[in-house]
Amino acid sequence: MSAKSYVNETLDLIKRVSSRQPIFLQCATEVLKSITPLLDLNKQYEEHAVLQRMVMPERTIIFRVVYIDDKGHAQTHFGYRVQFSSVLGPYKGGLRFHPSVNLDILKFLAFEQIFKNSLTGLHIGGGKGGANFDPKGKSDAEIMRFCQAFMSELSKHIGYSTDVPAGDIGVGAREIGYMFGAYKKITSKFDGTLTGKAINWGGSLVRKEATGYGAVYFANEILKDNKDSFEGKTCVVSGSGNVAIYTIEKLHQYGAKVVAISDSDGYVYDKDGIDLELLKDIKEVRRLRVSDYANEKKGAVYISKVNYEKGTNGVWSVPCDCAFPSATQNELSLEDAKNLHKNGCKLIAEGANMPCTLEAQKFILDSGIFYAPAKAANAGGVATSGLEMQQNANMTSWTFEEVDQKLHAIMKDIYTRTSETAKEFGFENNLVAGANIAGFKKVADAMIEQGYI
Ligand code: GLU
């Protein structure tokens, strides 16, 4: 059958089997449609049923998590780990704690992770997990009890050579610490089973900064290729978590000015440029909201979500040269993409996973805006997790400069490979196709080489 029919048949399979998983279907549609030219040239993928096998997780674990809140009441949540693909190495991917978490979202994230991890050039497979638990407003003791309850089950399914979780939305150094403590207590093992650990007990320098720094390194390669730089550019970074903060830090180092940030309640416009020290204090130390930033920073304006124009996400109405969606999936709609284009935006680099809807993505690619897709642009986080695993395995720690250099080299390499692959398949400047084809090929070939498992 033609590659197009093979892709459509696989997407129909997903629709039939996973009918209530629209987000997973969205990301599978993006990947599968863009690899059609590769499938056309290589019939062995169809002969070996690679697509059908690839869209099915190797294993999905769903479990109950019960913890006692500060009032003494039992609270119940769903915990998950989607172990999607281990052909390139142990399952690797973060844990997300957010009320929206469900199997659909985690399957999309784990699926993305397979190709992202493949692009890093390291030996790591793809997985993702988490819980529909909202850390917002919880006390430190509640977070600790939740992490311990979560790990009491997850510990049975992970290990440094089988599955290595890390952080994602709602899971940072504090949560990784509590989960590592619980893992160690339950298994009596001190090993590199979690990444994103604190520096004093096995974490890697630069892991905290890696996703944001990596996104800027990647975007900088695009600009360099087009004889341009970040010097003097005005940028908008959505979100205000770990990815956003270190995207801003690197952009500042490169001479750009970031004028807007956001959270799920609204956004801040700061015409003089975001004060990073204040933002870090508000988010990392005091764990507050961006509205608090606006209250404390002279000249900054807060626009609450209730005032957004219908159908648009407020932060994308701020004029900028470069946009870094770094909050969450589907945060940038077609309307937002049009807005950015109209206001002269020249580059969009994705720090979050799948922040642009399929319609927005198509518009961006057609509009000629430089577009750095998440799988490539935000791979720096997981790549540095891979570097943390290497350091743990060797019982050693590298300096900040060493890790940063390795991260930089990995991001440059991902850029070279994605842009060359795009060219090779006749999609010049379409890094979505480049990233998907390059990421897919390595996994698909390994699946054939390892036989039907
Ligand atoms: N959650 C991050 C991502 O989306 C990092 C995962 C990891 O370090 O394993 O890639």
mmCIF file with all atom_site columns, N, CA, C and O in Angstrom, residues 19 54 67 84 103 138 168 244 292 340 358 383:
data_model
loop_
_atom_site.group_PDB
_atom_site.id
_atom_site.type_symbol
_atom_site.label_atom_id
_atom_site.label_alt_id
_atom_site.label_comp_id
_atom_site.label_asym_id
_atom_site.label_entity_id
_atom_site.label_seq_id
_atom_site.pdbx_PDB_ins_code
_atom_site.Cartn_x
_atom_site.Cartn_y
_atom_site.Cartn_z
_atom_site.occupancy
_atom_site.B_iso_or_equiv
_atom_site.pdbx_formal_charge
_atom_site.auth_seq_id
_atom_site.auth_comp_id
_atom_site.auth_asym_id
_atom_site.auth_atom_id
_atom_site.pdbx_PDB_model_num
ATOM 1  N N  . SER A 1 19  ? -10.089 5.874  21.222 1.00 0.00 ? 19  SER A N  1
ATOM 2  C CA . SER A 1 19  ? -11.027 6.880  20.699 1.00 0.00 ? 19  SER A CA 1
ATOM 3  C C  . SER A 1 19  ? -11.131 8.125  21.589 1.00 0.00 ? 19  SER A C  1
ATOM 4  O O  . SER A 1 19  ? -11.488 9.191  21.121 1.00 0.00 ? 19  SER A O  1
ATOM 5  N N  . MET A 1 54  ? 4.752   0.895  16.785 1.00 0.00 ? 54  MET A N  1
ATOM 6  C CA . MET A 1 54  ? 5.294   2.108  17.415 1.00 0.00 ? 54  MET A CA 1
ATOM 7  C C  . MET A 1 54  ? 4.240   2.946  18.145 1.00 0.00 ? 54  MET A C  1
ATOM 8  O O  . MET A 1 54  ? 4.549   3.640  19.099 1.00 0.00 ? 54  MET A O  1
ATOM 9  N N  . TYR A 1 67  ? -2.889  9.684  49.841 1.00 0.00 ? 67  TYR A N  1
ATOM 10 C CA . TYR A 1 67  ? -2.059  10.346 50.851 1.00 0.00 ? 67  TYR A CA 1
ATOM 11 C C  . TYR A 1 67  ? -2.977  11.061 51.839 1.00 0.00 ? 67  TYR A C  1
ATOM 12 O O  . TYR A 1 67  ? -4.164  11.273 51.568 1.00 0.00 ? 67  TYR A O  1
ATOM 13 N N  . PHE A 1 84  ? 6.715   3.668  26.931 1.00 0.00 ? 84  PHE A N  1
ATOM 14 C CA . PHE A 1 84  ? 6.333   3.592  25.517 1.00 0.00 ? 84  PHE A CA 1
ATOM 15 C C  . PHE A 1 84  ? 7.312   2.797  24.675 1.00 0.00 ? 84  PHE A C  1
ATOM 16 O O  . PHE A 1 84  ? 6.925   1.918  23.933 1.00 0.00 ? 84  PHE A O  1
ATOM 17 N N  . LEU A 1 103 ? -4.444  9.638  30.880 1.00 0.00 ? 103 LEU A N  1
ATOM 18 C CA . LEU A 1 103 ? -3.682  8.727  30.025 1.00 0.00 ? 103 LEU A CA 1
ATOM 19 C C  . LEU A 1 103 ? -3.426  9.341  28.650 1.00 0.00 ? 103 LEU A C  1
ATOM 20 O O  . LEU A 1 103 ? -2.354  9.144  28.059 1.00 0.00 ? 103 LEU A O  1
ATOM 21 N N  . LYS A 1 138 ? -0.568  23.440 47.995 1.00 0.00 ? 138 LYS A N  1
ATOM 22 C CA . LYS A 1 138 ? -0.345  22.369 48.981 1.00 0.00 ? 138 LYS A CA 1
ATOM 23 C C  . LYS A 1 138 ? 0.843   22.736 49.878 1.00 0.00 ? 138 LYS A C  1
ATOM 24 O O  . LYS A 1 138 ? 1.786   23.398 49.430 1.00 0.00 ? 138 LYS A O  1
ATOM 25 N N  . ASP A 1 168 ? 8.835   17.281 35.336 1.00 0.00 ? 168 ASP A N  1
ATOM 26 C CA . ASP A 1 168 ? 8.085   17.923 34.252 1.00 0.00 ? 168 ASP A CA 1
ATOM 27 C C  . ASP A 1 168 ? 7.216   18.958 34.980 1.00 0.00 ? 168 ASP A C  1
ATOM 28 O O  . ASP A 1 168 ? 7.569   19.345 36.107 1.00 0.00 ? 168 ASP A O  1
ATOM 29 N N  . ALA A 1 244 ? 10.825  28.371 31.293 1.00 0.00 ? 244 ALA A N  1
ATOM 30 C CA . ALA A 1 244 ? 10.747  29.800 30.970 1.00 0.00 ? 244 ALA A CA 1
ATOM 31 C C  . ALA A 1 244 ? 11.891  30.580 31.619 1.00 0.00 ? 244 ALA A C  1
ATOM 32 O O  . ALA A 1 244 ? 12.564  31.399 30.970 1.00 0.00 ? 244 ALA A O  1
ATOM 33 N N  . ASP A 1 292 ? 2.161   38.499 41.234 1.00 0.00 ? 292 ASP A N  1
ATOM 34 C CA . ASP A 1 292 ? 2.986   39.025 42.333 1.00 0.00 ? 292 ASP A CA 1
ATOM 35 C C  . ASP A 1 292 ? 4.217   39.731 41.781 1.00 0.00 ? 292 ASP A C  1
ATOM 36 O O  . ASP A 1 292 ? 4.677   40.732 42.343 1.00 0.00 ? 292 ASP A O  1
ATOM 37 N N  . LEU A 1 340 ? 0.947   36.781 16.080 1.00 0.00 ? 340 LEU A N  1
ATOM 38 C CA . LEU A 1 340 ? 2.412   36.910 16.150 1.00 0.00 ? 340 LEU A CA 1
ATOM 39 C C  . LEU A 1 340 ? 2.958   37.337 14.786 1.00 0.00 ? 340 LEU A C  1
ATOM 40 O O  . LEU A 1 340 ? 3.795   38.242 14.681 1.00 0.00 ? 340 LEU A O  1
ATOM 41 N N  . LEU A 1 358 ? -2.118  21.913 15.742 1.00 0.00 ? 358 LEU A N  1
ATOM 42 C CA . LEU A 1 358 ? -1.752  21.500 14.380 1.00 0.00 ? 358 LEU A CA 1
ATOM 43 C C  . LEU A 1 358 ? -2.024  22.634 13.389 1.00 0.00 ? 358 LEU A C  1
ATOM 44 O O  . LEU A 1 358 ? -1.245  22.874 12.471 1.00 0.00 ? 358 LEU A O  1
ATOM 45 N N  . ALA A 1 383 ? 18.429  15.575 27.425 1.00 0.00 ? 383 ALA A N  1
ATOM 46 C CA . ALA A 1 383 ? 19.827  15.277 27.071 1.00 0.00 ? 383 ALA A CA 1
ATOM 47 C C  . ALA A 1 383 ? 20.721  15.433 28.306 1.00 0.00 ? 383 ALA A C  1
ATOM 48 O O  . ALA A 1 383 ? 21.600  14.606 28.565 1.00 0.00 ? 383 ALA A O  1
#
